[in-house]
Amino acid sequence: MNVARSFNNWRKYRQTVAELGRMSSRELDDLGIGRDEIRTIARAAIAR
């Protein structure tokens, strides 16, 4: 079960990083997110 959970968490992390990475700096700024925060936000997404 832990392997499946780890894989799903990794996939969710990568998807979040990819989606936020595709956004323009202006779009991220509108959301109050800096480019340097993307990985931190992705890590927080899998903690939920």
mmCIF file of C-alpha atoms in Angstrom:
data_model
loop_
_atom_site.group_PDB
_atom_site.id
_atom_site.type_symbol
_atom_site.label_atom_id
_atom_site.label_comp_id
_atom_site.label_asym_id
_atom_site.label_seq_id
_atom_site.Cartn_x
_atom_site.Cartn_y
_atom_site.Cartn_z
ATOM 1 C CA MET A 1 0.000 0.000 0.000
ATOM 2 C CA ASN A 2 2.841 2.425 0.753
ATOM 3 C CA VAL A 3 4.300 1.954 -2.729
ATOM 4 C CA ALA A 4 0.991 2.910 -4.342
ATOM 5 C CA ARG A 5 0.593 5.895 -2.029
ATOM 6 C CA SER A 6 4.154 7.040 -2.695
ATOM 7 C CA PHE A 7 3.645 6.745 -6.436
ATOM 8 C CA ASN A 8 0.388 8.713 -6.287
ATOM 9 C CA ASN A 9 2.047 11.398 -4.163
ATOM 10 C CA TRP A 10 4.939 11.640 -6.622
ATOM 11 C CA ARG A 11 2.496 11.924 -9.529
ATOM 12 C CA LYS A 12 0.486 14.631 -7.765
ATOM 13 C CA TYR A 13 3.704 16.530 -6.955
ATOM 14 C CA ARG A 14 4.927 16.363 -10.575
ATOM 15 C CA GLN A 15 1.519 17.418 -11.919
ATOM 16 C CA THR A 16 1.378 20.414 -9.590
ATOM 17 C CA VAL A 17 4.916 21.490 -10.512
ATOM 18 C CA ALA A 18 4.127 21.118 -14.220
ATOM 19 C CA GLU A 19 0.855 23.050 -14.041
ATOM 20 C CA LEU A 20 2.322 25.913 -12.050
ATOM 21 C CA GLY A 21 5.454 25.909 -14.210
ATOM 22 C CA ARG A 22 3.378 26.450 -17.337
ATOM 23 C CA MET A 23 1.834 29.597 -15.889
ATOM 24 C CA SER A 24 3.285 32.980 -16.751
ATOM 25 C CA SER A 25 5.005 35.052 -14.095
ATOM 26 C CA ARG A 26 2.087 37.464 -14.188
ATOM 27 C CA GLU A 27 -0.437 34.668 -13.570
ATOM 28 C CA LEU A 28 1.638 33.373 -10.672
ATOM 29 C CA ASP A 29 1.933 36.898 -9.295
ATOM 30 C CA ASP A 30 -1.857 37.259 -9.448
ATOM 31 C CA LEU A 31 -2.077 34.146 -7.280
ATOM 32 C CA GLY A 32 0.571 35.454 -4.906
ATOM 33 C CA ILE A 33 3.046 32.732 -5.885
ATOM 34 C CA GLY A 34 6.692 33.263 -6.784
ATOM 35 C CA ARG A 35 8.484 30.910 -9.174
ATOM 36 C CA ASP A 36 10.787 29.917 -6.330
ATOM 37 C CA GLU A 37 7.778 28.701 -4.311
ATOM 38 C CA ILE A 38 6.419 26.215 -6.857
ATOM 39 C CA ARG A 39 8.147 23.146 -5.411
ATOM 40 C CA THR A 40 7.193 24.109 -1.860
ATOM 41 C CA ILE A 41 3.560 24.491 -2.883
ATOM 42 C CA ALA A 42 3.685 21.137 -4.684
ATOM 43 C CA ARG A 43 5.043 19.477 -1.543
ATOM 44 C CA ALA A 44 2.219 21.031 0.474
ATOM 45 C CA ALA A 45 -0.303 19.691 -2.072
ATOM 46 C CA ILE A 46 0.707 16.102 -1.356
ATOM 47 C CA ALA A 47 0.552 16.634 2.400
ATOM 48 C CA ARG A 48 -3.195 17.191 2.236
#
